[in-house]
Amino acid sequence: MNEAAPAPKENMGAPLPRVDARLKVTGQAPYPADFAAANVAYGVLATSTIARGSIRALHLDRARAVPGVLDIISAGDVGSIDKPKFGNTGASSIGPLHDTKIFHDGQIIALVVADTFEAAEEAAMLIRADYAEETPSASFDSKGAETEAAAGKSPMFKEDVKAGDFDAAFEAAAVKIDQKYSTPTQHHNPIELFSTTAMWQGDQLTVHEPCQNVTGWKVELARQLKIDPANVRIISSYVGGAFGSKGPMTARTAIVALAARRVGRPVRCVVSRMQSFGTQTYRAETRHRIRMGADRNGKISAFGHEGWEVTSRPDPYVVGGTSATGRMYDYGSVLTHVSIVHADRNTPGYMRSPPETPYVYALENAMDEMAVALGMDPVEFRRVNEPKKEPIGGRPFSSRSLLKCYDQAAEAFGWSRRDAAVGSMRDGDWLVGMGCATAIYPSSVAPCAARIRLTDDGQVRVQCGSHEIGTGVRTVAAQMAAERLAVDIDKVSVEMGDSALPPAPVSGGSISTASVCSAVLKAADAVRAKLFAAAVAEGGPLSGSGNEKLDMQDGKVVAAGGKSAAIADVFKSMQVGAIEEYAEFAPKGSTGQALKKLYAGQPEFHGGEEDKDSVKYAFGAEFVEVRINSYTREIRVPRIVGAFAAGRIMNTRTARSQLMGGMIWGISHALHEATEIDQRHARYVNRDLQDYLVPVNADIKKVDVILVPEVDMEVNPAGVKGLGELGNVGTAAAIASAVYHATGKRIRDLPIRIENLLV
Amino acid sequence: MRPFTYERPVNVQAAVAAASHLAKPLVPPTQSPAQFIGGGTNLADYMKLGVAQPERLVDLNGLDDAGLRRIQVDDKRIVFGALVRMSDAAAHEEVRRRCPLVAESLVLAASGQIRNMATLGGNVLQRTRCEYFRETSWACNKREPGSGCAAMDGFNRQHAVLGGSDQCIATYHGDFAQALIALDASVVVEGQHGSRKIAFADLHRLPGDTPNIETVLGPADIIVAIEVPLGPWSGRSRYLKIRDRESYAFALASAAVALDMDGGTVRHARIALGGVATVPWRAKKAEEALLGKVLNEGAAHAAAEAAFADARPREHNAFKIPLGKSTLVRALLETRDMKV
Ligand SMILES: Cc1cc2nc3c(=O)[nH]c(=O)nc-3n(C[C@H](O)[C@H](O)[C@H](O)COP(=O)(O)OP(=O)(O)OC[C@H]3O[C@@H](n4cnc5c(N)ncnc54)[C@H](O)[C@@H]3O)c2cc1C
Ligand code: SF4
């Protein structure tokens, strides 16, 4: 055991190394654009340089003249395929080449296909468009931006939650705050660039693309191309950085598939870093107003949260984090309202904890302000408002270990050594500040299928169309199978990332570990049942023992009395070489359609706020120390401690890694990341990793993760809550709290930068 | 990227000839059909983006003159060959000991990988990172004279508050150049008419009405060496760089300071400011404000005020004025307190 591989506590699995760790660090893991396709042609996109208007004329002659150019697909050229659909699998309803209308900056206007990447790129740069340009609306404050209530506009957001009489309670409260907060636009910048490789064999299409939803994409791509989903296969063996960016399919995939059909060769299109800002999804900017009232003892009586989010003109993308913030504490009364603001922008999409990151940032920053207003310790303030039931529907929490998280994190951090007076802690020329905040993420689970094969030599193969997006799901699936079948993990191989495998839900919403492990558990138990039945049957090696008392240990079937039989002997008695079981897992409360929807790529989510019996969340508490130079005001984060409780932890190593990565991204949200928009032109300005800042190694010092034991068998059969998105919720608010403590400046608009703190 | 031809001459004369062959009168080197390449970390990037479109690349890495790769130090000066890599110069023991400012300005720049590639000659000629310059669809007078300046009323957080014109406010981002201008360095240039020496302070041109003309160099001029004189100020010198993250970022504001002290009193100060100006920026008025003064917070503040007296902010970069001042104050006090 070491820091990277924490010793498991109660209800935690061993910190086994990732099964694909060596492949990844040696560059052997085959990412989709690495796949060596024979006779491949290269596709390069050309994108719009205006955000609103239409294409009057597209000049392709110079591009066509570049030696090696095979084909150019441009606006109006894709009549044979259907437009994309906006929803869970489709990023946007904008079919960029379906007409000449321009909806946003960086919209695809053509795809050039050539023998070489260089020729395609050169040609794409030579394409000129004449536009009929209209004045675009860039964001919230732009002329022409259209605001509407979010509830009911999209299946993603059903209602504005409320409870009690907020107005009266707020009016009557002894202590109140009424503040505005905002979070900036953020773009996905995975090191693995976005790409599509499409190849046809007759009417069979195979697409290699980094993807978090192979089943959903198969169905949606087939729909756009007007072919049978059975003829489409999506392969995505490894994904380098997903976080939602590879969840919904973008318009590019079908266009590249069409190009491959037209040129009669495989086509590979890798999107440049700059172009990914306009052609992929992103986290849109949000605004918040929070009103909170409390009595002098710190008991909250009123909580009001209004949110505004930017989206594209045609699509009602919304995250609506009020359903979580509205249930966080024991508020008394709650009033929420979410609006979406349509501007001339590409359609936003999921980014790690899409609703919670911006909404909980606002809530937790407000909680800190309220604690200051009350003269209370911020941890104590949260303790006073710890709920027994969620305030909206009065349902219990399936489990809630928030205060335990606070206690353990505060202890490890040394919170008691904090001097609460603002600006009181100093180290030479550096102002020191300490702050904290809550992390919350809904614990959901979805239907999932898996196939397990056990052979007489004790080898296990697990097949499941989930996705290794870096979370370690391959490893925990192997662990689950190894544990149930009592074989060494080295004997387990896991196949994922292929729509030809048993379907799994989209790898989003932190559901993968829970859903995949529940299906693997079910399949493994079916394999066990077959083995057990054979072992005790007439002529079986354990015949005469009772079936119900059997277990597996060390590659053997073991009976209650201690008698055991090697797997190989059981197989011998069965006269077969392999047992293969296909299991379909559907969570408690699933509708009759649940499995059908899984195969159709539209899985139902259960848990979180969806269930009747209880609400299900994972919680955490994060503590941060910041240092701010008294002259030049640069902000540094020497240490951060987070304690998290998330039900069963399958593997303490991968869990720690997820949470640590989340907190690091949280630091980035707080201090670094923002896409800058030229407000006049509604265009992104800083479209590369030089100007789009994320922390580098030197920015990240000590990051401590504490895994708090928690048992919750109500969430799903595996008892797993999922924690992929928990770590980055709350971090930015904890940093804002620490910055306030150091300087007395309350920064409500992210990111917090030097210019906000200069005196 | 546009197709180009590539040449790798073996001596300086051949390199000059290769470039002058395609040179056109009145066309500055950055727009000349032939361009030199050192480490390529700046030029290749701009070629990929379509900002630079040379027809011919003249690679300087095949040049046989050993002096181009040498660092020579004596009591009077440091002479850097133009092909010395940033990382080698930054790690050079004598350079670090005799003039910390030079080594610090290099080690705080870019990343380890880039410093291993980048040459000192290429470094001083690196072009601005103005976002609107980097993307060819925007109006930009520097890239396309007469097209306008999208940054002026656009997003200009990183732009210059000193030395700008109505045509261009792009920051000169290099760090090393601030050390060089503060220390009265000069560059040795080989060109069509032989060899000449240019004071570093004269190398870069203010944008004025011609932001596309960035230096006084001609299209076939090769920087072969950089000379840094040493003096009583060299040992007490440092580079303070303030940026959005701890590493791998350009300066929001930086200060290059070298002090010759008589006890607590300033005998001679040399100051340059990075991240805030359109060219490497010597702060002479700040130096004068310190002459003969006891260097305390008050004197440092007065110098900082003098340095930024002419600063002109735009919408998003106004913070660079207070930040630049505090950076200079902190740098002066830290340099004063150095144990030499
Ligand atoms: C991500 C990133 C971050 C960076 N951060 C920093 C930073 O923080 N601080 C900083 O100072 N710099 C930074 N840089 C810039 C870096 O220092 C320069 O790219 C580098 O020094 C250029 O040197 P080079 O040899 O690679 O130049 P090249 O790219 O080869 O050339 C640059 C220019 O100089 C010309 N040229 C090259 N050598 C000669 C010569 N001997 N004579 C005449 N002309 C010549 C070329 O024609 C070209 O126009 C960064 C760069 C990148 C990509
Ligand atoms: S500031 Fe200079 S480089 Fe930037 S857009 Fe304006 S003219 Fe071009």
PDB file of N, CA and C in Angstrom, chain A residues 74-124:
ATOM      1  N   SER A  74     -19.831  19.745 -49.086  1.00  0.00           N
ATOM      2  CA  SER A  74     -20.079  21.072 -48.531  1.00  0.00           C
ATOM      3  C   SER A  74     -21.565  21.300 -48.368  1.00  0.00           C
ATOM      4  N   ALA A  75     -21.900  22.513 -47.933  1.00  0.00           N
ATOM      5  CA  ALA A  75     -23.278  22.842 -47.600  1.00  0.00           C
ATOM      6  C   ALA A  75     -24.248  22.461 -48.718  1.00  0.00           C
ATOM      7  N   GLY A  76     -25.321  21.796 -48.361  1.00  0.00           N
ATOM      8  CA  GLY A  76     -26.336  21.412 -49.326  1.00  0.00           C
ATOM      9  C   GLY A  76     -26.036  20.104 -50.044  1.00  0.00           C
ATOM     10  N   ASP A  77     -24.926  19.487 -49.638  1.00  0.00           N
ATOM     11  CA  ASP A  77     -24.408  18.331 -50.356  1.00  0.00           C
ATOM     12  C   ASP A  77     -24.785  16.997 -49.703  1.00  0.00           C
ATOM     13  N   VAL A  78     -25.553  17.044 -48.648  1.00  0.00           N
ATOM     14  CA  VAL A  78     -25.741  15.829 -47.851  1.00  0.00           C
ATOM     15  C   VAL A  78     -27.203  15.408 -47.816  1.00  0.00           C
ATOM     16  N   GLY A  79     -27.900  15.720 -48.880  1.00  0.00           N
ATOM     17  CA  GLY A  79     -29.336  15.439 -48.944  1.00  0.00           C
ATOM     18  C   GLY A  79     -29.688  13.991 -48.684  1.00  0.00           C
ATOM     19  N   SER A  80     -28.760  13.100 -48.947  1.00  0.00           N
ATOM     20  CA  SER A  80     -29.091  11.684 -48.818  1.00  0.00           C
ATOM     21  C   SER A  80     -29.142  11.224 -47.368  1.00  0.00           C
ATOM     22  N   ILE A  81     -28.717  12.071 -46.447  1.00  0.00           N
ATOM     23  CA  ILE A  81     -28.771  11.625 -45.040  1.00  0.00           C
ATOM     24  C   ILE A  81     -29.694  12.533 -44.238  1.00  0.00           C
ATOM     25  N   ASP A  82     -30.137  11.995 -43.109  1.00  0.00           N
ATOM     26  CA  ASP A  82     -31.042  12.775 -42.268  1.00  0.00           C
ATOM     27  C   ASP A  82     -30.280  13.718 -41.348  1.00  0.00           C
ATOM     28  N   LYS A  83     -30.951  14.777 -40.932  1.00  0.00           N
ATOM     29  CA  LYS A  83     -30.344  15.729 -40.000  1.00  0.00           C
ATOM     30  C   LYS A  83     -30.148  15.091 -38.640  1.00  0.00           C
ATOM     31  N   PRO A  84     -29.148  15.525 -37.897  1.00  0.00           N
ATOM     32  CA  PRO A  84     -28.993  15.012 -36.526  1.00  0.00           C
ATOM     33  C   PRO A  84     -30.173  15.443 -35.664  1.00  0.00           C
ATOM     34  N   LYS A  85     -30.341  14.700 -34.560  1.00  0.00           N
ATOM     35  CA  LYS A  85     -31.398  15.038 -33.612  1.00  0.00           C
ATOM     36  C   LYS A  85     -30.745  15.434 -32.303  1.00  0.00           C
ATOM     37  N   PHE A  86     -31.301  16.436 -31.666  1.00  0.00           N
ATOM     38  CA  PHE A  86     -30.791  16.827 -30.357  1.00  0.00           C
ATOM     39  C   PHE A  86     -31.414  15.943 -29.290  1.00  0.00           C
ATOM     40  N   GLY A  87     -30.605  15.459 -28.369  1.00  0.00           N
ATOM     41  CA  GLY A  87     -31.132  14.619 -27.298  1.00  0.00           C
ATOM     42  C   GLY A  87     -29.983  13.980 -26.561  1.00  0.00           C
ATOM     43  N   ASN A  88     -30.237  12.825 -25.966  1.00  0.00           N
ATOM     44  CA  ASN A  88     -29.171  12.212 -25.193  1.00  0.00           C
ATOM     45  C   ASN A  88     -28.031  11.704 -26.058  1.00  0.00           C
ATOM     46  N   THR A  89     -28.350  11.224 -27.262  1.00  0.00           N
ATOM     47  CA  THR A  89     -27.279  10.710 -28.114  1.00  0.00           C
ATOM     48  C   THR A  89     -26.793  11.732 -29.126  1.00  0.00           C
ATOM     49  N   GLY A  90     -27.612  12.668 -29.468  1.00  0.00           N
ATOM     50  CA  GLY A  90     -27.233  13.657 -30.478  1.00  0.00           C
ATOM     51  C   GLY A  90     -26.870  14.976 -29.820  1.00  0.00           C
ATOM     52  N   ALA A  91     -25.717  15.533 -30.228  1.00  0.00           N
ATOM     53  CA  ALA A  91     -25.225  16.745 -29.584  1.00  0.00           C
ATOM     54  C   ALA A  91     -26.070  17.959 -29.926  1.00  0.00           C
ATOM     55  N   SER A  92     -26.630  17.967 -31.132  1.00  0.00           N
ATOM     56  CA  SER A  92     -27.322  19.164 -31.593  1.00  0.00           C
ATOM     57  C   SER A  92     -28.238  18.800 -32.742  1.00  0.00           C
ATOM     58  N   SER A  93     -29.251  19.599 -32.932  1.00  0.00           N
ATOM     59  CA  SER A  93     -30.123  19.372 -34.082  1.00  0.00           C
ATOM     60  C   SER A  93     -29.599  20.076 -35.325  1.00  0.00           C
ATOM     61  N   ILE A  94     -28.504  20.809 -35.160  1.00  0.00           N
ATOM     62  CA  ILE A  94     -27.976  21.551 -36.305  1.00  0.00           C
ATOM     63  C   ILE A  94     -27.300  20.572 -37.265  1.00  0.00           C
ATOM     64  N   GLY A  95     -27.818  20.523 -38.486  1.00  0.00           N
ATOM     65  CA  GLY A  95     -27.189  19.718 -39.529  1.00  0.00           C
ATOM     66  C   GLY A  95     -26.358  20.680 -40.354  1.00  0.00           C
ATOM     67  N   PRO A  96     -25.079  20.786 -40.049  1.00  0.00           N
ATOM     68  CA  PRO A  96     -24.306  21.912 -40.586  1.00  0.00           C
ATOM     69  C   PRO A  96     -24.254  21.944 -42.108  1.00  0.00           C
ATOM     70  N   LEU A  97     -24.327  20.788 -42.742  1.00  0.00           N
ATOM     71  CA  LEU A  97     -24.238  20.794 -44.206  1.00  0.00           C
ATOM     72  C   LEU A  97     -25.602  20.585 -44.852  1.00  0.00           C
ATOM     73  N   HIS A  98     -26.644  20.570 -44.039  1.00  0.00           N
ATOM     74  CA  HIS A  98     -27.964  20.365 -44.608  1.00  0.00           C
ATOM     75  C   HIS A  98     -28.534  21.606 -45.263  1.00  0.00           C
ATOM     76  N   ASP A  99     -28.097  22.765 -44.800  1.00  0.00           N
ATOM     77  CA  ASP A  99     -28.452  23.962 -45.547  1.00  0.00           C
ATOM     78  C   ASP A  99     -27.329  24.974 -45.412  1.00  0.00           C
ATOM     79  N   THR A 100     -27.536  26.169 -45.893  1.00  0.00           N
ATOM     80  CA  THR A 100     -26.448  27.136 -45.934  1.00  0.00           C
ATOM     81  C   THR A 100     -26.510  28.083 -44.741  1.00  0.00           C
ATOM     82  N   LYS A 101     -27.405  27.802 -43.810  1.00  0.00           N
ATOM     83  CA  LYS A 101     -27.555  28.692 -42.671  1.00  0.00           C
ATOM     84  C   LYS A 101     -26.412  28.482 -41.665  1.00  0.00           C
ATOM     85  N   ILE A 102     -25.943  29.576 -41.102  1.00  0.00           N
ATOM     86  CA  ILE A 102     -24.894  29.486 -40.089  1.00  0.00           C
ATOM     87  C   ILE A 102     -25.515  29.797 -38.726  1.00  0.00           C
ATOM     88  N   PHE A 103     -25.361  28.854 -37.807  1.00  0.00           N
ATOM     89  CA  PHE A 103     -25.937  28.986 -36.467  1.00  0.00           C
ATOM     90  C   PHE A 103     -24.925  29.444 -35.423  1.00  0.00           C
ATOM     91  N   HIS A 104     -23.661  29.249 -35.718  1.00  0.00           N
ATOM     92  CA  HIS A 104     -22.648  29.585 -34.706  1.00  0.00           C
ATOM     93  C   HIS A 104     -21.265  29.644 -35.346  1.00  0.00           C
ATOM     94  N   ASP A 105     -20.367  30.265 -34.637  1.00  0.00           N
ATOM     95  CA  ASP A 105     -18.961  30.322 -35.031  1.00  0.00           C
ATOM     96  C   ASP A 105     -18.386  28.907 -35.093  1.00  0.00           C
ATOM     97  N   GLY A 106     -17.565  28.673 -36.076  1.00  0.00           N
ATOM     98  CA  GLY A 106     -16.875  27.382 -36.137  1.00  0.00           C
ATOM     99  C   GLY A 106     -17.758  26.250 -36.608  1.00  0.00           C
ATOM    100  N   GLN A 107     -18.887  26.570 -37.244  1.00  0.00           N
ATOM    101  CA  GLN A 107     -19.771  25.526 -37.769  1.00  0.00           C
ATOM    102  C   GLN A 107     -19.118  24.877 -38.992  1.00  0.00           C
ATOM    103  N   ILE A 108     -19.270  23.581 -39.122  1.00  0.00           N
ATOM    104  CA  ILE A 108     -18.691  22.880 -40.273  1.00  0.00           C
ATOM    105  C   ILE A 108     -19.316  23.434 -41.551  1.00  0.00           C
ATOM    106  N   ILE A 109     -18.457  23.864 -42.508  1.00  0.00           N
ATOM    107  CA  ILE A 109     -19.000  24.275 -43.805  1.00  0.00           C
ATOM    108  C   ILE A 109     -18.558  23.337 -44.927  1.00  0.00           C
ATOM    109  N   ALA A 110     -17.553  22.542 -44.650  1.00  0.00           N
ATOM    110  CA  ALA A 110     -17.128  21.564 -45.664  1.00  0.00           C
ATOM    111  C   ALA A 110     -16.230  20.517 -45.028  1.00  0.00           C
ATOM    112  N   LEU A 111     -16.182  19.366 -45.685  1.00  0.00           N
ATOM    113  CA  LEU A 111     -15.202  18.340 -45.328  1.00  0.00           C
ATOM    114  C   LEU A 111     -14.409  18.034 -46.596  1.00  0.00           C
ATOM    115  N   VAL A 112     -13.092  18.234 -46.506  1.00  0.00           N
ATOM    116  CA  VAL A 112     -12.223  17.936 -47.647  1.00  0.00           C
ATOM    117  C   VAL A 112     -11.626  16.552 -47.433  1.00  0.00           C
ATOM    118  N   VAL A 113     -11.657  15.724 -48.449  1.00  0.00           N
ATOM    119  CA  VAL A 113     -11.055  14.393 -48.348  1.00  0.00           C
ATOM    120  C   VAL A 113      -9.926  14.295 -49.365  1.00  0.00           C
ATOM    121  N   ALA A 114      -8.781  13.833 -48.900  1.00  0.00           N
ATOM    122  CA  ALA A 114      -7.614  13.752 -49.790  1.00  0.00           C
ATOM    123  C   ALA A 114      -6.787  12.518 -49.460  1.00  0.00           C
ATOM    124  N   ASP A 115      -5.841  12.246 -50.351  1.00  0.00           N
ATOM    125  CA  ASP A 115      -4.958  11.096 -50.157  1.00  0.00           C
ATOM    126  C   ASP A 115      -4.098  11.226 -48.910  1.00  0.00           C
ATOM    127  N   THR A 116      -3.698  12.462 -48.612  1.00  0.00           N
ATOM    128  CA  THR A 116      -2.858  12.669 -47.433  1.00  0.00           C
ATOM    129  C   THR A 116      -3.517  13.709 -46.536  1.00  0.00           C
ATOM    130  N   PHE A 117      -3.116  13.670 -45.273  1.00  0.00           N
ATOM    131  CA  PHE A 117      -3.592  14.666 -44.319  1.00  0.00           C
ATOM    132  C   PHE A 117      -3.152  16.058 -44.751  1.00  0.00           C
ATOM    133  N   GLU A 118      -1.903  16.146 -45.217  1.00  0.00           N
ATOM    134  CA  GLU A 118      -1.341  17.448 -45.582  1.00  0.00           C
ATOM    135  C   GLU A 118      -2.128  18.086 -46.735  1.00  0.00           C
ATOM    136  N   ALA A 119      -2.468  17.278 -47.727  1.00  0.00           N
ATOM    137  CA  ALA A 119      -3.218  17.823 -48.866  1.00  0.00           C
ATOM    138  C   ALA A 119      -4.606  18.270 -48.416  1.00  0.00           C
ATOM    139  N   ALA A 120      -5.239  17.469 -47.578  1.00  0.00           N
ATOM    140  CA  ALA A 120      -6.579  17.823 -47.109  1.00  0.00           C
ATOM    141  C   ALA A 120      -6.535  19.108 -46.303  1.00  0.00           C
ATOM    142  N   GLU A 121      -5.509  19.233 -45.475  1.00  0.00           N
ATOM    143  CA  GLU A 121      -5.391  20.421 -44.639  1.00  0.00           C
ATOM    144  C   GLU A 121      -5.128  21.657 -45.495  1.00  0.00           C
ATOM    145  N   GLU A 122      -4.229  21.522 -46.440  1.00  0.00           N
ATOM    146  CA  GLU A 122      -3.919  22.649 -47.320  1.00  0.00           C
ATOM    147  C   GLU A 122      -5.179  23.093 -48.073  1.00  0.00           C
ATOM    148  N   ALA A 123      -5.901  22.109 -48.589  1.00  0.00           N
ATOM    149  CA  ALA A 123      -7.107  22.430 -49.353  1.00  0.00           C
ATOM    150  C   ALA A 123      -8.154  23.092 -48.462  1.00  0.00           C
ATOM    151  N   ALA A 124      -8.322  22.574 -47.257  1.00  0.00           N
ATOM    152  CA  ALA A 124      -9.331  23.146 -46.352  1.00  0.00           C
ATOM    153  C   ALA A 124      -9.021  24.607 -46.070  1.00  0.00           C
TER     154      ALA A 124
END
